[in-house]
Short mmCIF file of C-alpha atoms and ligand atoms in Angstrom, two decimals:
data_model
loop_
_atom_site.label_atom_id
_atom_site.label_comp_id
_atom_site.label_asym_id
_atom_site.label_seq_id
_atom_site.Cartn_x
_atom_site.Cartn_y
_atom_site.Cartn_z
CA MET R 625 126.51 80.49 62.91
CA SER R 626 125.03 77.61 64.65
CA CYS R 627 121.52 76.66 64.66
CA LYS R 628 121.38 73.75 67.39
CA THR R 629 119.91 73.17 70.22
CA ALA R 630 121.91 73.10 73.98
CA LEU R 631 120.30 71.67 77.66
CA ILE R 632 122.44 72.74 80.01
CA THR R 633 121.75 71.10 83.71
CA GLY R 634 122.80 73.44 86.67
CA ILE R 635 122.90 76.19 84.04
CA ALA R 636 122.40 78.89 87.12
CA GLY R 637 125.93 78.15 89.68
CA GLN R 638 129.05 79.48 87.13
CA ASP R 639 129.83 77.15 84.59
CA GLY R 640 126.05 77.20 83.29
CA SER R 641 125.94 80.81 83.15
CA TYR R 642 129.54 81.45 80.92
CA LEU R 643 128.72 78.40 78.88
CA SER R 644 126.03 80.03 78.14
CA GLU R 645 127.47 83.27 76.94
CA LEU R 646 129.51 81.50 75.19
CA LEU R 647 126.59 78.84 73.48
CA LEU R 648 124.54 82.19 72.74
CA ALA R 649 127.72 83.83 70.99
CA LYS R 650 127.25 81.18 69.01
CA GLY R 651 124.64 81.16 67.32
CA TYR R 652 122.67 77.77 69.69
CA THR R 653 119.29 78.60 71.96
CA VAL R 654 119.33 77.18 74.94
CA ARG R 655 116.99 76.17 77.33
CA GLY R 656 118.05 75.20 81.05
CA ILE R 657 117.34 73.68 83.78
CA VAL R 658 116.76 74.75 87.94
CA ARG R 659 115.38 73.43 90.39
CA ARG R 660 112.93 74.45 92.74
CA ALA R 661 113.82 77.14 95.29
CA SER R 662 111.91 79.07 97.84
CA TYR R 663 113.83 82.28 96.96
CA PRO R 664 115.20 81.93 92.91
CA HIS R 665 118.29 82.16 92.81
CA THR R 666 118.97 83.44 89.65
CA GLU R 667 121.39 86.03 89.81
CA ARG R 668 124.40 84.38 87.30
CA VAL R 669 122.00 84.44 84.78
CA ASP R 670 119.28 87.13 85.08
CA HIS R 671 121.13 89.24 81.97
CA LEU R 672 120.49 86.20 79.56
CA LEU R 673 116.88 85.77 81.12
CA ARG R 674 116.17 90.26 80.25
CA ALA R 675 117.69 89.85 76.65
CA HIS R 676 115.30 87.13 75.45
CA ASP R 677 111.82 87.91 75.82
CA GLU R 678 110.02 84.50 75.93
CA ARG R 679 107.23 85.06 74.41
CA ASP R 680 108.89 85.56 71.37
CA PRO R 681 108.31 82.29 69.99
CA ASP R 682 112.32 82.32 67.88
CA CYS R 683 113.70 83.50 71.71
CA ARG R 684 116.59 82.25 72.01
CA PHE R 685 117.65 81.60 75.79
CA LYS R 686 114.95 80.24 78.37
CA LEU R 687 114.66 78.26 81.87
CA ASP R 688 112.48 75.24 82.19
CA TYR R 689 112.02 72.92 86.32
CA ALA R 690 113.83 69.86 86.57
CA ASP R 691 115.66 68.37 89.52
CA LEU R 692 117.75 64.98 88.29
CA GLY R 693 116.66 63.72 91.06
CA ASP R 694 113.05 63.35 89.31
CA VAL R 695 112.94 61.29 85.88
CA SER R 696 109.80 62.82 85.22
CA SER R 697 111.19 66.29 84.97
CA LEU R 698 113.61 65.47 83.66
CA ARG R 699 111.84 63.39 80.97
CA ASN R 700 109.12 65.78 80.49
CA VAL R 701 112.18 68.52 79.82
CA VAL R 702 114.73 66.03 77.08
CA GLU R 703 111.28 65.16 74.48
CA GLN R 704 110.27 68.74 74.81
CA VAL R 705 113.10 70.24 73.54
CA ARG R 706 114.62 67.86 71.95
CA PRO R 707 118.55 68.80 72.92
CA ASP R 708 121.08 68.14 69.81
CA GLU R 709 124.14 68.29 73.12
CA VAL R 710 123.38 67.97 76.90
CA TYR R 711 125.84 69.80 79.10
CA ASN R 712 124.86 67.71 82.54
CA LEU R 713 126.29 70.81 84.37
CA ALA R 714 124.35 70.02 87.80
CA SER R 715 124.52 68.69 91.50
CA GLN R 716 125.73 69.26 94.93
CA SER R 717 129.52 71.06 94.49
CA HIS R 718 130.57 70.87 96.81
CA VAL R 719 133.07 68.03 98.22
CA GLY R 720 133.56 69.08 102.04
CA ILE R 721 129.36 69.23 102.56
CA SER R 722 129.10 66.03 100.70
CA PHE R 723 129.96 64.29 104.00
CA ILE R 724 127.08 65.62 105.40
CA THR R 725 124.51 64.64 103.00
CA GLY R 726 126.47 61.74 101.25
CA GLU R 727 122.90 60.32 100.58
CA SER R 728 121.42 63.42 98.87
CA THR R 729 125.03 63.77 97.23
CA LEU R 730 125.26 60.51 95.28
CA ASP R 731 121.51 60.64 94.05
CA PHE R 732 121.46 63.75 92.42
CA ASN R 733 125.42 63.66 90.09
CA ALA R 734 125.16 60.06 89.96
CA ILE R 735 122.07 58.30 89.68
CA GLY R 736 121.25 61.89 88.23
CA PRO R 737 123.48 61.30 85.10
CA PHE R 738 121.92 57.91 84.77
CA ARG R 739 118.77 59.18 84.83
CA LEU R 740 119.32 61.79 81.81
CA LEU R 741 121.08 58.23 80.06
CA ASP R 742 118.95 56.71 80.70
CA THR R 743 116.22 59.30 79.05
CA LEU R 744 118.31 60.39 76.10
CA ARG R 745 118.58 56.12 74.80
CA ARG R 746 115.42 55.24 75.05
CA MET R 747 114.50 58.25 72.80
CA GLY R 748 116.70 57.34 70.58
CA ALA R 749 117.57 60.39 69.32
CA PRO R 750 121.08 61.40 68.24
CA THR R 751 121.75 64.04 71.41
CA ARG R 752 125.66 64.77 72.71
CA TYR R 753 126.02 64.43 75.93
CA TYR R 754 128.51 65.94 78.08
CA GLN R 755 129.13 64.66 81.95
CA ALA R 756 130.80 67.48 83.69
CA SER R 757 133.16 64.79 85.76
CA SER R 758 136.99 66.44 87.74
CA SER R 759 139.91 66.41 89.42
CA GLU R 760 138.12 64.82 92.80
CA MET R 761 138.10 61.80 91.02
CA PHE R 762 141.43 61.17 91.21
CA GLY R 763 141.07 61.61 95.51
CA ALA R 764 144.81 60.50 96.48
CA SER R 765 146.03 59.91 93.68
CA PRO R 766 149.37 62.10 93.90
CA PRO R 767 150.16 64.35 90.70
CA PRO R 768 150.84 65.17 87.87
CA GLN R 769 147.28 63.76 86.92
CA ASN R 770 145.77 62.74 83.64
CA GLU R 771 143.16 60.87 81.53
CA THR R 772 145.20 57.45 82.68
CA THR R 773 145.54 57.79 86.70
CA PRO R 774 143.40 55.72 88.44
CA PHE R 775 140.49 57.25 90.85
CA LEU R 776 141.13 56.89 94.31
CA PRO R 777 138.69 59.57 95.35
CA GLN R 778 138.54 60.82 99.14
CA SER R 779 134.30 62.09 99.12
CA PRO R 780 131.23 61.47 98.80
CA TYR R 781 131.33 64.09 95.71
CA GLY R 782 134.47 61.92 94.65
CA VAL R 783 132.96 58.87 94.78
CA SER R 784 128.89 60.23 93.26
CA LYS R 785 131.52 61.61 90.32
CA VAL R 786 133.75 58.76 89.36
CA ALA R 787 129.95 56.42 89.28
CA ALA R 788 129.26 58.70 86.74
CA PHE R 789 132.37 59.25 84.84
CA TYR R 790 132.04 54.82 84.41
CA LEU R 791 128.09 55.22 83.76
CA THR R 792 129.00 57.81 81.25
CA ARG R 793 131.47 56.04 80.07
CA MET R 794 128.66 52.84 79.68
CA HIS R 795 126.58 54.72 77.49
CA ARG R 796 129.50 55.42 75.40
CA VAL R 797 130.42 52.01 75.27
CA ALA R 798 127.33 50.21 75.07
CA TYR R 799 125.33 51.65 73.13
CA GLY R 800 127.43 53.43 70.87
CA MET R 801 126.36 57.02 72.41
CA PHE R 802 128.26 59.86 71.59
CA ALA R 803 129.37 60.21 75.38
CA ALA R 804 131.59 62.42 77.28
CA ASN R 805 133.65 63.17 80.14
CA GLY R 806 135.30 66.39 80.70
CA ILE R 807 137.60 65.52 83.86
CA LEU R 808 137.65 69.78 84.94
CA PHE R 809 140.84 70.11 87.49
CA ASN R 810 139.40 73.49 89.98
CA HIS R 811 137.86 77.08 88.31
CA GLU R 812 136.49 79.81 89.29
CA SER R 813 135.52 83.32 88.48
CA PRO R 814 133.60 86.15 90.43
CA ARG R 815 131.05 83.84 90.14
CA ARG R 816 131.72 80.73 92.22
CA GLY R 817 129.70 79.59 94.90
CA ILE R 818 130.44 81.66 98.25
CA ASN R 819 131.66 79.33 99.97
CA PHE R 820 134.04 77.38 97.87
CA VAL R 821 137.77 78.31 99.12
CA THR R 822 138.55 80.67 96.33
CA ARG R 823 135.33 83.20 96.59
CA LYS R 824 135.61 82.46 100.58
CA ILE R 825 138.85 84.47 100.52
CA THR R 826 138.18 87.70 98.44
CA ARG R 827 134.79 88.29 100.21
CA GLY R 828 136.45 87.53 103.03
CA ILE R 829 139.18 90.39 102.56
CA ALA R 830 136.59 92.60 101.02
CA SER R 831 134.28 92.25 103.94
CA ILE R 832 137.25 93.07 106.00
CA LEU R 833 137.31 96.42 104.18
CA THR R 834 134.43 97.54 104.49
CA GLY R 835 133.95 96.53 108.67
CA GLU R 836 131.72 94.07 108.84
CA ILE R 837 134.65 91.26 109.90
CA ARG R 838 137.73 91.26 110.96
CA LYS R 839 138.04 87.68 110.78
CA LEU R 840 138.23 85.14 108.02
CA TYR R 841 138.06 81.39 109.77
CA LEU R 842 139.33 78.69 107.28
CA GLY R 843 140.67 75.09 107.14
CA ASN R 844 144.07 73.11 105.98
CA LEU R 845 145.63 75.80 103.70
CA ASP R 846 148.85 72.88 102.70
CA ALA R 847 146.02 72.06 100.32
CA LYS R 848 147.65 72.15 96.78
CA ARG R 849 144.98 73.11 93.73
CA ASP R 850 145.26 74.18 90.05
CA TRP R 851 142.42 76.95 89.47
CA GLY R 852 141.79 77.96 86.18
CA PHE R 853 138.47 80.09 85.74
CA SER R 854 135.54 78.99 84.28
CA GLY R 855 135.39 81.34 81.54
CA ASP R 856 138.41 79.61 79.53
CA TYR R 857 136.96 75.82 81.28
CA VAL R 858 133.72 76.20 79.50
CA GLU R 859 135.38 76.86 75.86
CA ALA R 860 137.22 73.63 76.59
CA ILE R 861 134.06 72.29 77.44
CA TRP R 862 131.88 72.77 74.21
CA ARG R 863 135.41 71.37 72.04
CA ILE R 864 134.33 68.14 74.38
CA LEU R 865 131.48 68.10 72.41
CA GLN R 866 132.36 68.72 68.44
CA GLN R 867 134.52 66.39 68.42
CA PRO R 868 133.99 63.54 65.48
CA GLU R 869 134.89 60.83 68.40
CA PRO R 870 132.89 60.91 71.81
CA ASP R 871 136.26 60.85 74.53
CA ASP R 872 137.13 61.70 78.11
CA PHE R 873 139.76 64.51 78.57
CA VAL R 874 141.45 66.54 81.53
CA ILE R 875 141.25 70.49 81.56
CA ALA R 876 143.62 72.18 83.97
CA THR R 877 146.25 74.85 83.98
CA GLY R 878 149.72 72.39 84.84
CA ASP R 879 149.80 75.10 87.82
CA THR R 880 149.13 73.94 91.79
CA ARG R 881 149.20 76.28 94.19
CA THR R 882 148.48 75.90 98.06
CA VAL R 883 146.07 77.77 99.55
CA ARG R 884 148.41 80.02 101.37
CA GLU R 885 149.48 81.02 97.84
CA PHE R 886 145.69 81.94 97.96
CA LEU R 887 146.20 83.44 100.72
CA GLU R 888 149.30 85.43 100.17
CA GLU R 889 148.28 86.26 96.57
CA THR R 890 145.20 88.10 97.22
CA PHE R 891 146.11 90.00 100.60
CA SER R 892 149.25 91.56 99.24
CA LEU R 893 147.57 92.74 95.93
CA LEU R 894 146.60 95.55 98.92
CA GLY R 895 149.16 95.20 100.65
CA LEU R 896 148.07 93.78 104.00
CA VAL R 897 149.18 90.52 105.67
CA TRP R 898 147.27 88.04 105.63
CA GLU R 899 148.28 86.38 108.89
CA ASP R 900 147.33 89.54 110.57
CA PHE R 901 142.77 88.45 109.37
CA VAL R 902 143.10 84.35 109.09
CA GLU R 903 142.39 82.02 111.74
CA VAL R 904 142.73 78.40 110.92
CA GLU R 905 139.82 76.69 112.99
CA ASP R 906 138.62 73.28 112.65
CA ARG R 907 135.46 72.56 111.61
CA TYR R 908 136.45 73.29 108.16
CA MET R 909 139.05 70.61 108.39
CA ARG R 910 137.21 67.28 106.60
CA PRO R 911 137.27 63.52 107.54
CA ALA R 912 139.69 62.95 104.30
CA GLU R 913 141.28 65.70 102.53
CA VAL R 914 142.59 64.74 97.89
CA PRO R 915 146.52 67.18 98.69
CA ALA R 916 147.50 67.83 95.41
CA LEU R 917 145.55 68.05 92.59
CA LEU R 918 148.42 69.34 89.17
CA GLY R 919 146.75 68.74 86.14
CA ASP R 920 148.30 67.13 82.82
CA ALA R 921 145.78 68.44 80.36
CA SER R 922 148.35 67.37 77.21
CA LYS R 923 146.08 65.53 75.44
CA ALA R 924 143.69 68.96 75.45
CA ARG R 925 146.00 70.58 74.15
CA ARG R 926 146.52 68.34 71.52
CA VAL R 927 142.97 66.77 70.57
CA LEU R 928 141.77 70.08 70.87
CA ALA R 929 143.25 72.82 70.71
CA TRP R 930 142.92 74.77 73.91
CA GLU R 931 145.18 76.54 76.62
CA PRO R 932 144.28 78.37 79.79
CA LYS R 933 144.41 82.16 79.42
CA VAL R 934 143.63 83.25 82.70
CA ARG R 935 146.63 82.14 85.09
CA PHE R 936 146.78 81.77 88.89
CA LYS R 937 147.62 86.06 89.60
CA GLU R 938 144.80 87.43 87.13
CA LEU R 939 142.90 84.57 88.39
CA CYS R 940 143.32 86.58 92.33
CA ARG R 941 143.10 90.19 91.24
CA MET R 942 139.71 88.82 88.23
CA MET R 943 138.12 87.67 91.91
CA LEU R 944 138.87 90.08 95.12
CA GLU R 945 137.97 92.90 92.21
CA GLY R 946 134.82 91.58 91.49
CA ASP R 947 134.10 91.28 95.11
CA LEU R 948 135.50 94.40 95.85
CA ALA R 949 133.31 95.51 93.06
CA ALA R 950 130.53 94.04 95.18
CA LYS R 951 131.24 96.78 98.21
CA GLY R 952 131.62 99.55 95.74
CA LEU R 953 135.59 99.65 96.07
CA THR R 954 137.83 99.74 93.37
CA LEU R 955 141.49 98.30 94.13
CA GLU R 956 142.73 101.08 94.57
CA ALA R 957 140.38 102.97 97.24
CA ALA R 958 140.08 99.32 98.55
CA ARG R 959 144.38 100.16 99.58
CA ALA R 960 143.68 103.09 100.95
CA LEU R 961 141.30 101.79 103.31
CA GLY R 962 143.63 98.88 104.02
CA SER R 963 146.32 100.78 105.18
CA THR R 964 143.84 101.99 107.81
CA LEU R 965 142.84 98.17 109.07
CA ARG R 966 144.00 97.25 112.49
CA PRO R 967 144.07 93.33 112.58
CA GLY R 968 141.57 92.36 114.91
CA LYS R 969 140.20 89.85 117.56
CA LYS R 970 136.46 89.16 115.84
P1 NAP T 1421 127.83 75.03 90.17
O1 NAP T 1421 128.07 76.87 91.28
O2 NAP T 1421 127.44 74.79 92.03
O3 NAP T 1421 126.84 74.66 89.83
C1 NAP T 1421 125.87 73.94 90.35
C2 NAP T 1421 124.31 74.33 89.56
O4 NAP T 1421 123.55 72.37 89.81
C3 NAP T 1421 123.32 74.73 90.78
O5 NAP T 1421 123.06 75.90 89.04
C4 NAP T 1421 122.61 73.91 91.49
O6 NAP T 1421 121.09 74.60 92.08
C5 NAP T 1421 122.34 72.58 90.58
N1 NAP T 1421 121.80 71.93 90.98
C6 NAP T 1421 122.45 70.59 92.10
N2 NAP T 1421 121.54 70.06 92.20
C7 NAP T 1421 120.90 70.02 91.89
C8 NAP T 1421 119.04 69.22 90.77
N3 NAP T 1421 119.43 68.19 92.11
N4 NAP T 1421 118.91 68.85 90.13
C9 NAP T 1421 118.68 70.46 89.21
N5 NAP T 1421 119.80 71.08 89.27
C10 NAP T 1421 120.62 70.91 90.48
O7 NAP T 1421 128.65 74.18 90.18
P2 NAP T 1421 129.77 74.38 88.76
O8 NAP T 1421 130.79 75.27 89.18
O9 NAP T 1421 129.06 75.30 87.56
O10 NAP T 1421 130.68 73.39 88.16
C11 NAP T 1421 129.89 73.08 87.78
C12 NAP T 1421 129.74 70.86 87.23
O11 NAP T 1421 131.41 70.72 86.95
C13 NAP T 1421 129.57 70.72 88.58
O12 NAP T 1421 128.55 69.59 88.33
C14 NAP T 1421 130.52 70.49 89.45
O13 NAP T 1421 130.40 69.14 89.62
C15 NAP T 1421 132.02 69.99 88.65
N6 NAP T 1421 132.16 70.62 88.91
C16 NAP T 1421 132.94 72.11 88.51
C17 NAP T 1421 134.03 71.95 89.11
C18 NAP T 1421 134.60 73.89 89.84
O14 NAP T 1421 136.51 73.98 90.09
N7 NAP T 1421 134.35 74.48 89.49
C19 NAP T 1421 134.99 71.05 88.91
C20 NAP T 1421 134.63 70.08 88.58
C21 NAP T 1421 133.57 69.52 88.25
P3 NAP T 1421 121.32 74.90 92.81
O15 NAP T 1421 121.00 76.70 92.94
O16 NAP T 1421 119.13 74.56 93.29
O17 NAP T 1421 121.34 74.45 94.16
O1 F7E T 1422 138.22 73.85 98.45
C1 F7E T 1422 140.48 73.77 101.24
C2 F7E T 1422 139.75 72.62 101.46
O2 F7E T 1422 136.29 74.16 98.53
C3 F7E T 1422 139.84 73.66 98.30
C4 F7E T 1422 134.64 71.18 93.80
O3 F7E T 1422 134.30 72.81 92.70
O4 F7E T 1422 137.71 70.93 92.47
C5 F7E T 1422 135.60 71.60 94.42
O5 F7E T 1422 136.49 71.54 95.38
C6 F7E T 1422 140.83 73.71 98.80
C7 F7E T 1422 139.89 72.61 100.46
O6 F7E T 1422 137.10 73.41 96.44
C8 F7E T 1422 138.15 75.81 103.65
O7 F7E T 1422 139.43 70.99 101.96
C9 F7E T 1422 140.55 75.30 103.44
O8 F7E T 1422 141.62 70.58 100.19
O9 F7E T 1422 137.10 75.48 97.14
P1 F7E T 1422 137.03 73.93 97.75
P2 F7E T 1422 137.01 71.84 96.47
O10 F7E T 1422 137.00 70.62 97.83
O11 F7E T 1422 138.23 71.03 95.68
C10 F7E T 1422 135.97 70.25 92.74
C11 F7E T 1422 137.91 69.91 91.47
C12 F7E T 1422 134.68 69.99 92.33
O12 F7E T 1422 134.93 69.13 91.64
C13 F7E T 1422 134.33 70.92 93.33
O13 F7E T 1422 133.10 70.92 92.45
O14 F7E T 1422 140.17 74.74 99.86
N1 F7E T 1422 139.70 74.93 102.85
N2 F7E T 1422 139.05 75.79 104.23
C14 F7E T 1422 138.44 75.23 102.21
N3 F7E T 1422 137.51 74.22 101.60
C15 F7E T 1422 136.22 75.61 101.78
N4 F7E T 1422 135.14 75.15 100.95
N5 F7E T 1422 135.94 75.97 103.19
C16 F7E T 1422 137.05 76.75 103.77
O15 F7E T 1422 137.28 77.73 104.68
#
């Protein structure tokens, strides 16, 4: 068992919650930062908060307030926690919305990592730093993409992640810090944010079945994504920080599917034809699209001995079952309900 302390930014996000579970199981003390919200949303880690009493001096799971836009708050937490490892997962992570909130996306996603890296450098402790880099950095570069593929970002989000990638590398080269990038391709789960396309679809199907909505409105159905499972990807994230030397790694499944294929797979699990329930709307089209992502993770397989376990069909089923369960439905009950459905107009 480890007796290390990890600090996770974005701990209440999808990956933060799975990474917390992984590190706690390994014996880590886990501290995480959340930013102030008028209505706190820690649902993804509430089970961990309940299991760890923060009044206990040996408590291994605790949250602190800080914001990637506020260097003094980051400094406070880092100086207090003195982490062995920092996982910087916090970001404005929605590509489409980054076209609307470009300035704050750049601030949190690019200057935010700089604020953290700079704080760690000034402290001079041998902390290991992980940066959540993204396949969106490849943008328009044709597939397959690996660590040598040129970055051609297509959105403020993609640009912000390229900046953070190079800032991480720069701290490694210039100051000898252990600073590493994981270039992760899309990864999903039943904990995925509800406005990413996979979760929007599985949650939408559950709402169609219960009669809350009759149609699902989407954007570009031709985009191709390499979709993996967040629970598998956090294992790779941890392994990246356990290497003898800091380095950058692509993490992906090596399988790419269109949004249309995700629709086909999930609707067909209930015996439904997706075309009866989906409409394309211009408002979900992006000013510039990343047409096709397909990761070549052979370096991660070789060096990290990492392999994804969950594949496309299992991921679709897991996500659909999660959203059905939230409505009190099993897959079998949902199939029976689905057979009574008529395609709607609303
Ligand atoms: P997520 O569910 O959107 O979680 C992001 C977390 O960051 C949220 O808890 C969010 O808090 C927090 N955050 C946002 N702005 C912040 C700020 N200014 N200060 C402090 N916290 C802030 O994202 P994810 O899917 O877990 O992804 C984790 C990281 O990997 C992100 O950096 C993402 O860009 C990157 N990434 C994700 C994927 C993917 O497919 N999931 C692929 C490649 C890279 P709020 O709830 O308060 O907004
Ligand atoms: O879109 C298309 C959309 O928003 C996937 C983030 O985790 O992965 C994620 O970014 C595709 C795009 O994910 C809708 O145009 C169609 O082509 O689920 P998404 P993303 O943009 O790939 C990367 C690796 C990250 O780093 C990001 O943080 O689906 N699409 N119709 C739609 N997308 C959304 N959101 N909503 C739609 O209605």
